PDB file of C-alpha atoms and ligand atoms in Angstrom:
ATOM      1  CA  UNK S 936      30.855 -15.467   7.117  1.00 49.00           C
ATOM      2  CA  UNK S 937      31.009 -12.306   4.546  1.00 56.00           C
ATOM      3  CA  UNK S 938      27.553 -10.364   4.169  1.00 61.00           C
ATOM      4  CA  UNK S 939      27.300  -9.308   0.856  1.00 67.00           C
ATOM      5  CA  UNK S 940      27.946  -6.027  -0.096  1.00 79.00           C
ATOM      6  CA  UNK S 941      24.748  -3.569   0.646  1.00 91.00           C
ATOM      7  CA  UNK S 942      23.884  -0.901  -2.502  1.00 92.00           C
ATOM      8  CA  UNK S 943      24.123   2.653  -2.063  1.00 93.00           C
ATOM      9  CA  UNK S 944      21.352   4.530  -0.560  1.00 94.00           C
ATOM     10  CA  UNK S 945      20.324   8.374  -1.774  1.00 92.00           C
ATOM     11  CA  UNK S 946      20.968  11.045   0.080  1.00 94.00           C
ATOM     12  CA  UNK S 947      22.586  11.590   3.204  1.00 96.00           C
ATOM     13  CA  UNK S 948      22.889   9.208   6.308  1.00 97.00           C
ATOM     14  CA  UNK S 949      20.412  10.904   8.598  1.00 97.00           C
ATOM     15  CA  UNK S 950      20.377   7.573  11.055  1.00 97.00           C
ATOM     16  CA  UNK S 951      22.327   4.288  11.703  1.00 97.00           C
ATOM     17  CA  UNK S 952      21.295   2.490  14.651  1.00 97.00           C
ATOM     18  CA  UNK S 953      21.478  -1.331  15.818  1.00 97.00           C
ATOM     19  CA  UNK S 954      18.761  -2.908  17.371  1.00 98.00           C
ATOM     20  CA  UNK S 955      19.608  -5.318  20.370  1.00 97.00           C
ATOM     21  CA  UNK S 956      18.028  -8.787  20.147  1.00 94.00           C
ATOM     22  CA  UNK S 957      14.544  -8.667  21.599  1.00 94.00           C
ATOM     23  CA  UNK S 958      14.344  -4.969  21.694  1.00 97.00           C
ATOM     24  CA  UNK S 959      11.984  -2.080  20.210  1.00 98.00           C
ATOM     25  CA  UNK S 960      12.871   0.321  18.304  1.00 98.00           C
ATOM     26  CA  UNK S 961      11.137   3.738  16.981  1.00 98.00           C
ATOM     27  CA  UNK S 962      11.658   6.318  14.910  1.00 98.00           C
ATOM     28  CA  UNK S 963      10.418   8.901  12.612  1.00 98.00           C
ATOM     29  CA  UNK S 964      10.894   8.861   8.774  1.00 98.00           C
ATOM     30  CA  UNK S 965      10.163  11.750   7.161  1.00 98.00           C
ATOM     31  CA  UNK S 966       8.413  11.662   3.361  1.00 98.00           C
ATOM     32  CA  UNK S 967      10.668  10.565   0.786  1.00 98.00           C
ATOM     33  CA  UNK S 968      13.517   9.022   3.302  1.00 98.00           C
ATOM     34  CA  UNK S 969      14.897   5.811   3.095  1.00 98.00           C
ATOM     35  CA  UNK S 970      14.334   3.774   5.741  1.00 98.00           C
ATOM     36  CA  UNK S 971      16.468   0.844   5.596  1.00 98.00           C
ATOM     37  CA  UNK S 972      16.135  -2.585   7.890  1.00 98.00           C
ATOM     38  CA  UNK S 973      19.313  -5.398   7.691  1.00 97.00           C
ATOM     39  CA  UNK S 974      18.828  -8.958   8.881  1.00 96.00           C
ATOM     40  CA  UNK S 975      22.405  -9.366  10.211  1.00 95.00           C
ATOM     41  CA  UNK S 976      22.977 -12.513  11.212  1.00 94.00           C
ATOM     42  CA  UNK S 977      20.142 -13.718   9.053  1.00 91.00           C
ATOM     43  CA  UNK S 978      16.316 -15.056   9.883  1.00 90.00           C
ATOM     44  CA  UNK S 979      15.293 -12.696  12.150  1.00 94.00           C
ATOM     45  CA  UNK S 980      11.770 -11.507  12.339  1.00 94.00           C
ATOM     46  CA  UNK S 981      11.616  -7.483  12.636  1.00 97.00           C
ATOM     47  CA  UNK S 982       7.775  -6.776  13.566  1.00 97.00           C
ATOM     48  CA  UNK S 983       6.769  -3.500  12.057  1.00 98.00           C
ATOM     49  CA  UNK S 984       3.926  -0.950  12.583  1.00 98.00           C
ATOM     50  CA  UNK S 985       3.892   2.570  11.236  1.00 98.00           C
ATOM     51  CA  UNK S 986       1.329   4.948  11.537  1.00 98.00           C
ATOM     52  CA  UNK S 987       0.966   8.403  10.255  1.00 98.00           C
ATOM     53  CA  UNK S 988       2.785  11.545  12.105  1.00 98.00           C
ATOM     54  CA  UNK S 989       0.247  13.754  11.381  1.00 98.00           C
ATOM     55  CA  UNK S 990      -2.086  11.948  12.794  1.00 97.00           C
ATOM     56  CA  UNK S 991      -2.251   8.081  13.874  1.00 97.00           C
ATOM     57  CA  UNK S 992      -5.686   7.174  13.097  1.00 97.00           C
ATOM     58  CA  UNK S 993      -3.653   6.459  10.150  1.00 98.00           C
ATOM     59  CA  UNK S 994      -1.561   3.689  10.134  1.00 98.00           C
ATOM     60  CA  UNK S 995      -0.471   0.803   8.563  1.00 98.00           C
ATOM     61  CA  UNK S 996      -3.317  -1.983   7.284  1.00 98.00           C
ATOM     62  CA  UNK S 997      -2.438  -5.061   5.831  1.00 98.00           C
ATOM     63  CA  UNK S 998      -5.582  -6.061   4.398  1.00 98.00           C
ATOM     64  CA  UNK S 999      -5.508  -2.911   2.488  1.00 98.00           C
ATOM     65  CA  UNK S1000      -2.408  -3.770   1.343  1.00 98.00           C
ATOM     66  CA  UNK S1001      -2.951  -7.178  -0.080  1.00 98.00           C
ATOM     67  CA  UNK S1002      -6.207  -6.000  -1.379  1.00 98.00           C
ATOM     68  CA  UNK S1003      -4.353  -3.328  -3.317  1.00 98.00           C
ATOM     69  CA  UNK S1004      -1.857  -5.382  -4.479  1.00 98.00           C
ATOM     70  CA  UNK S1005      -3.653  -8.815  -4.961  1.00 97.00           C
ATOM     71  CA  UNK S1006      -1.203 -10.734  -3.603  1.00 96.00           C
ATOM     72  CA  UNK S1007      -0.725 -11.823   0.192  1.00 95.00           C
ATOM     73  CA  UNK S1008       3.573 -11.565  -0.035  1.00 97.00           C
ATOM     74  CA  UNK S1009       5.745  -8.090  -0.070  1.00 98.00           C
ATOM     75  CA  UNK S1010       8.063  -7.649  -2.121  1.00 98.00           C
ATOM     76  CA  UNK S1011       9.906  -5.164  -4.253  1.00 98.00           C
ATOM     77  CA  UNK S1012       7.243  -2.814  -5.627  1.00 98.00           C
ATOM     78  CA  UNK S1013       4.861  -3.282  -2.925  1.00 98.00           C
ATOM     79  CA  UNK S1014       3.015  -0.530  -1.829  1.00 98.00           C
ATOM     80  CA  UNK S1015       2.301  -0.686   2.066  1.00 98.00           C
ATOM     81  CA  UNK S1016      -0.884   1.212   2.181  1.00 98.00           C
ATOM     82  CA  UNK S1017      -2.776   2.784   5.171  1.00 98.00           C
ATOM     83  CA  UNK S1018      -6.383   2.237   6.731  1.00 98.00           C
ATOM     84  CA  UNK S1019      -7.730   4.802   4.716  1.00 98.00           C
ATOM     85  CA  UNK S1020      -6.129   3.988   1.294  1.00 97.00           C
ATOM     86  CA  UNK S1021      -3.279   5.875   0.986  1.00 98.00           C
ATOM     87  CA  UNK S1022       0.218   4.898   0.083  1.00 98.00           C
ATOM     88  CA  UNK S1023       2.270   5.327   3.618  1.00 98.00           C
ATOM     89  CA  UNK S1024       5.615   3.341   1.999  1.00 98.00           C
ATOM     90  CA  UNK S1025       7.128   2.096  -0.712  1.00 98.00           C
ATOM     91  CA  UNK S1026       9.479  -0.970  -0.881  1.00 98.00           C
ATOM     92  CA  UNK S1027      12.355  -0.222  -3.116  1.00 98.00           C
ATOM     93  CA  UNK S1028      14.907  -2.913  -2.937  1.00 97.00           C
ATOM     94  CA  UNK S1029      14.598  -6.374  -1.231  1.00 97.00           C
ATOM     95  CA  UNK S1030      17.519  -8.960  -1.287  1.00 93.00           C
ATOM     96  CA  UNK S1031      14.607 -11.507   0.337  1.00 95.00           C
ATOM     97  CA  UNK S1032      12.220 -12.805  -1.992  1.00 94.00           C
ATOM     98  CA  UNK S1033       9.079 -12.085  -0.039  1.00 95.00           C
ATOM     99  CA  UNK S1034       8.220 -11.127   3.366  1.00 96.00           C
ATOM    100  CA  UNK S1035       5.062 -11.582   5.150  1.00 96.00           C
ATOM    101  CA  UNK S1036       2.190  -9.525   6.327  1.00 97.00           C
ATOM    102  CA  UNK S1037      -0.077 -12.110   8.137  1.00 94.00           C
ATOM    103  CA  UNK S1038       1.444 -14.187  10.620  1.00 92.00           C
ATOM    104  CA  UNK S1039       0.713 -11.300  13.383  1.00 93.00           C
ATOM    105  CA  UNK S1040       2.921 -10.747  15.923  1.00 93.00           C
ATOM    106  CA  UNK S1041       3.816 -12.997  18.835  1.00 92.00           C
ATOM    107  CA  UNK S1042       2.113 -12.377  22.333  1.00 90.00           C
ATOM    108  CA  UNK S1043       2.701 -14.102  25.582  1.00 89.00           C
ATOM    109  CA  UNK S1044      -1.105 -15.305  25.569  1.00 88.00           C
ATOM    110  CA  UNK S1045      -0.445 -16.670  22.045  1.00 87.00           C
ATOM    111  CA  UNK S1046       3.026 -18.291  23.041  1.00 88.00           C
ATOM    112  CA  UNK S1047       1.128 -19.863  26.061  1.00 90.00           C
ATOM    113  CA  UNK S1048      -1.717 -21.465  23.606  1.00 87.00           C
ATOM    114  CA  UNK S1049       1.052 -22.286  21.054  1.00 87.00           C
ATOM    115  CA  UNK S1050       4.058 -23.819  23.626  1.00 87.00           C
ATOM    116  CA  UNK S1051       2.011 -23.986  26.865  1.00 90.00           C
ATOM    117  CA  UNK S1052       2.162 -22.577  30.012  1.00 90.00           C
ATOM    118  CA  UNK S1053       6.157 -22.209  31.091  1.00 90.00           C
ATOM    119  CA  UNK S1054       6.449 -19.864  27.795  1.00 89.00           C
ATOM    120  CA  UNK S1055       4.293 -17.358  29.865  1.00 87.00           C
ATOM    121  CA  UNK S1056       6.869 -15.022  30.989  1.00 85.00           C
ATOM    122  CA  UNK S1057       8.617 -14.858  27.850  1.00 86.00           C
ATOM    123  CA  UNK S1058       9.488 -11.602  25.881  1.00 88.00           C
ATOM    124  CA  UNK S1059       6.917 -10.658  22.894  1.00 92.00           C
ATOM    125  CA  UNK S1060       6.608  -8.517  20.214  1.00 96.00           C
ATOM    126  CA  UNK S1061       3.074  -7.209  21.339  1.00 96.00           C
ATOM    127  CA  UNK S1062       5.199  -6.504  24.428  1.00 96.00           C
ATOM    128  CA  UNK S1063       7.865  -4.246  22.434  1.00 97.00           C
ATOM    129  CA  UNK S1064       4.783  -2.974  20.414  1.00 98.00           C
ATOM    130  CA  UNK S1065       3.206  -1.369  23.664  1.00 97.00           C
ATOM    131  CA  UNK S1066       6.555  -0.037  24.840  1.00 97.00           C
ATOM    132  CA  UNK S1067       7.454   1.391  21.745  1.00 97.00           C
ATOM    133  CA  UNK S1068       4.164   3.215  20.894  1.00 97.00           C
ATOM    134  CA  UNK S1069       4.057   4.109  24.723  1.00 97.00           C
ATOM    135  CA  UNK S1070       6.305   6.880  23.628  1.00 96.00           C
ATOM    136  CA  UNK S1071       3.899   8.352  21.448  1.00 96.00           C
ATOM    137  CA  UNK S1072       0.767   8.159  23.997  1.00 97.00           C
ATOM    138  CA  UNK S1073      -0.713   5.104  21.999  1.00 97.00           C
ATOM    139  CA  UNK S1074      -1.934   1.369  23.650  1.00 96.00           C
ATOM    140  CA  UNK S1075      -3.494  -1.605  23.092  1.00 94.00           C
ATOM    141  CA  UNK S1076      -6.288   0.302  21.121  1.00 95.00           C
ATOM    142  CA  UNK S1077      -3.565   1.146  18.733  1.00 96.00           C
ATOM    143  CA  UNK S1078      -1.854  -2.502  18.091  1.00 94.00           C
ATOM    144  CA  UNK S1079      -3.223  -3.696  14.301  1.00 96.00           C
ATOM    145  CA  UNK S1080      -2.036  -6.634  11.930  1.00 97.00           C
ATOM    146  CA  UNK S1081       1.666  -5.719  10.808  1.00 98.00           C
ATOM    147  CA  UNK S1082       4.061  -6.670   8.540  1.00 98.00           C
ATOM    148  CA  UNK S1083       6.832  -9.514   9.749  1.00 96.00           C
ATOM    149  CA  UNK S1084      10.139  -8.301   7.480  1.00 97.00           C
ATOM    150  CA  UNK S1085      12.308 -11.426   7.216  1.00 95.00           C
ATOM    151  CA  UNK S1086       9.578 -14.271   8.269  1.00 92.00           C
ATOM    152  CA  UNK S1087       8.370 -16.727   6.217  1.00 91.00           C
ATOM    153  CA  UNK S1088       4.821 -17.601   6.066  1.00 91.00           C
ATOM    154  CA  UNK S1089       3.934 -19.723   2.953  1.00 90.00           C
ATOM    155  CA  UNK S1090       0.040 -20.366   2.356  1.00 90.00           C
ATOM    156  CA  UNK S1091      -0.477 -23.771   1.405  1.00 89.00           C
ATOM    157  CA  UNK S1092      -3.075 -24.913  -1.612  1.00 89.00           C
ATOM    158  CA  UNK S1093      -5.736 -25.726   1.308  1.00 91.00           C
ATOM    159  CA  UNK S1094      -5.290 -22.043   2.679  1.00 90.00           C
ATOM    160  CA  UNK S1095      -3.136 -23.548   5.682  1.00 91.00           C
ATOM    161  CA  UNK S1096      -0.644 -21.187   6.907  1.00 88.00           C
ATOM    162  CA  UNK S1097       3.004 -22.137   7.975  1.00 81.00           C
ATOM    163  CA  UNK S1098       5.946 -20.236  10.170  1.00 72.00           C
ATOM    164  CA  UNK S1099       8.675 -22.204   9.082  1.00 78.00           C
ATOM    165  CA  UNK S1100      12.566 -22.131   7.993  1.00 79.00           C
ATOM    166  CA  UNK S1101      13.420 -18.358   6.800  1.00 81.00           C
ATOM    167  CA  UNK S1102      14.488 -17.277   3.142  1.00 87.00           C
ATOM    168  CA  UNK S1103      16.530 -14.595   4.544  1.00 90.00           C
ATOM    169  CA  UNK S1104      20.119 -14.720   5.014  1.00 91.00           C
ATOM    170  CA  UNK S1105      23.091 -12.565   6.724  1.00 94.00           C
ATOM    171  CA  UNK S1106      23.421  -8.997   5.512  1.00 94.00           C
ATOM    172  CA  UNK S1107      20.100  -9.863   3.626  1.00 95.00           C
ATOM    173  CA  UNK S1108      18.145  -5.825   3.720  1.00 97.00           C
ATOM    174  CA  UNK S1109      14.827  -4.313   2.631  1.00 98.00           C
ATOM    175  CA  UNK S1110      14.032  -0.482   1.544  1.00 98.00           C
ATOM    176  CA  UNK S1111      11.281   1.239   1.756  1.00 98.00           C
ATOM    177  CA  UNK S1112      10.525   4.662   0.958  1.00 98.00           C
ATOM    178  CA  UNK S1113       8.161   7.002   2.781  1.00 98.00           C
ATOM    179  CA  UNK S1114       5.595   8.484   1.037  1.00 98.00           C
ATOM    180  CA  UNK S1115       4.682  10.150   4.239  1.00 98.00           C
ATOM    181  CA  UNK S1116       5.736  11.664   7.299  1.00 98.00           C
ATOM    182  CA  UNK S1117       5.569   8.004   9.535  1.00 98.00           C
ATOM    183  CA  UNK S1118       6.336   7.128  13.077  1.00 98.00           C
ATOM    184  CA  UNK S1119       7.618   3.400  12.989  1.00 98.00           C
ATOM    185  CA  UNK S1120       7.570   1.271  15.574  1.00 98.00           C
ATOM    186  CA  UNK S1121       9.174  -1.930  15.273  1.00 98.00           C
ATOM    187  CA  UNK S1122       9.433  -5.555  17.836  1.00 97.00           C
ATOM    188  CA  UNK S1123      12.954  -6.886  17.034  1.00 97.00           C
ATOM    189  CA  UNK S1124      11.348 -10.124  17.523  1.00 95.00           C
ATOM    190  CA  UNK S1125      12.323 -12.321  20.566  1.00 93.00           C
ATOM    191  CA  UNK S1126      10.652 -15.270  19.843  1.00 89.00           C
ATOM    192  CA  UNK S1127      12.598 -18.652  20.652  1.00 87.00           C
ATOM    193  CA  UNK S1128       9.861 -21.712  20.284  1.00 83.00           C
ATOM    194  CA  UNK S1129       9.446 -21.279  16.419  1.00 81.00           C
ATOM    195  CA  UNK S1130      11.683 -21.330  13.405  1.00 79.00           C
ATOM    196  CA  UNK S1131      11.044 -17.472  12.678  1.00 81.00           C
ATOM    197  CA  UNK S1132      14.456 -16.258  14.546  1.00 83.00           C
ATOM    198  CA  UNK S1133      16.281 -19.150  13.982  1.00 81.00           C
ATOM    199  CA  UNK S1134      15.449 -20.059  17.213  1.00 84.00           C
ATOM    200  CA  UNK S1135      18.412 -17.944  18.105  1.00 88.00           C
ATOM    201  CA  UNK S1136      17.474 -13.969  18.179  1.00 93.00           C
ATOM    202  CA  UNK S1137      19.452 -11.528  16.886  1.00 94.00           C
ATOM    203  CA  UNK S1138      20.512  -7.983  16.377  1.00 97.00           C
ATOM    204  CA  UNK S1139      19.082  -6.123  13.027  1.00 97.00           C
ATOM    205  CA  UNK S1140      20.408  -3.063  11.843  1.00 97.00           C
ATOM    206  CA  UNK S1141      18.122   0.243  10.966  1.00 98.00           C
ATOM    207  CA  UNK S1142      19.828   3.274   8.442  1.00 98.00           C
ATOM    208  CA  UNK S1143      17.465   6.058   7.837  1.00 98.00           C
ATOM    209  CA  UNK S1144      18.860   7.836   4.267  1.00 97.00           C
ATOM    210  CA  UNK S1145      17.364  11.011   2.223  1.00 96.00           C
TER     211      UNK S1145
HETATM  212 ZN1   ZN E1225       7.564 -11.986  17.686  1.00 92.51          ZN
END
């Protein structure tokens, strides 16, 4: 199978990092940086969080962001907008059509509920969430709704949500731009009793340009 071809990014290559199936990942992405995710093998959900470096009372809130936007999907031109307004990112480029910002992340209460009991001592992204922002002295306190990069989550006429086949394919990428200094966390997203990996998890790849 040949990816296609990725576009150029500005600026130098300050980061290039894979990210293991079912792994975290953090980093920090300075204002006007590139930060660059690729789906590689295609339809893998990369959970994301970001909060402000400065200070992370900031961080990342969806509702803001659909509000701002009036639409519930992010694309290119989205603005990914903080809990107190501000613009925090900018997507630049997507090869996906949309991605989704309220499907949540998976937990292993919420796999239990979903798949029953045996899925208990499963992996999670609210799992890699905690270890990731365990770095950066932050906890449950600090979890809020994030963005699912890859997943598909169309919203039905009657409001119904579904987590179903993926629109993304190998090599597939998103861009987004910081417009602030931002600590990212991200849940490379081990989930294995839904659609949203494929039912297969796999490795994504992060570049950090600018
Ligand atoms: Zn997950």
């Amino acid at each position: 199978m040949t990816a296609p071809s990725l576009p150029e990014l500005e600026g130098p290559i300050v980061l290039d990092e894979a990210v293991p199936a079912r792994a975290p990942w953090t980093a920090v992405v300075r204002q006007g940086q590139t930060l660059r995710i690729v789906d590689l093998e295609g339809n893998q959900a990369v959970d994301f969080l970001m909060y402000a470096a400065a200070d992370d009372a900031e961080r990342y809130s969806a509702q803001d962001t659909i509000a701002a936007q009036g639409n519930i999907f992010l694309r290119t031109g989205s603005v990914l907008m903080s809990n107190e307004g501000r613009p925090m990112a900018v997507v630049t480029d997507t090869a996906v059509d949309y991605h989704d910002t309220i499907g949540g992340a998976c937990s292993c209460e919420s796999n239990t509920l979903r798949y029953g009991h045996h899925t208990k001592s499963q992996h999670a992204c609210v799992e890699n969430f905690l270890q990731g922002n365990a770095r950066f002295g932050r906890g449950k306190r600090d979890m809020v709704s994030n963005i699912n990069w890859f997943m598909n989550v169309p919203v039905e006429a009657d409001g119904a949500l579904g987590i179903v086949d993926g629109i993304s394919a190998p090599g597939l990428y998103v861009d987004m731009r910081a417009e602030m200094d931002l600590v990212v966390v991200v849940s490379n997203c081990p989930q294995i009793n839904n659609p949203c990996n494929g039912f297969n998890p796999t490795p994504v790849r992060m570049v950090v340009a600018g």
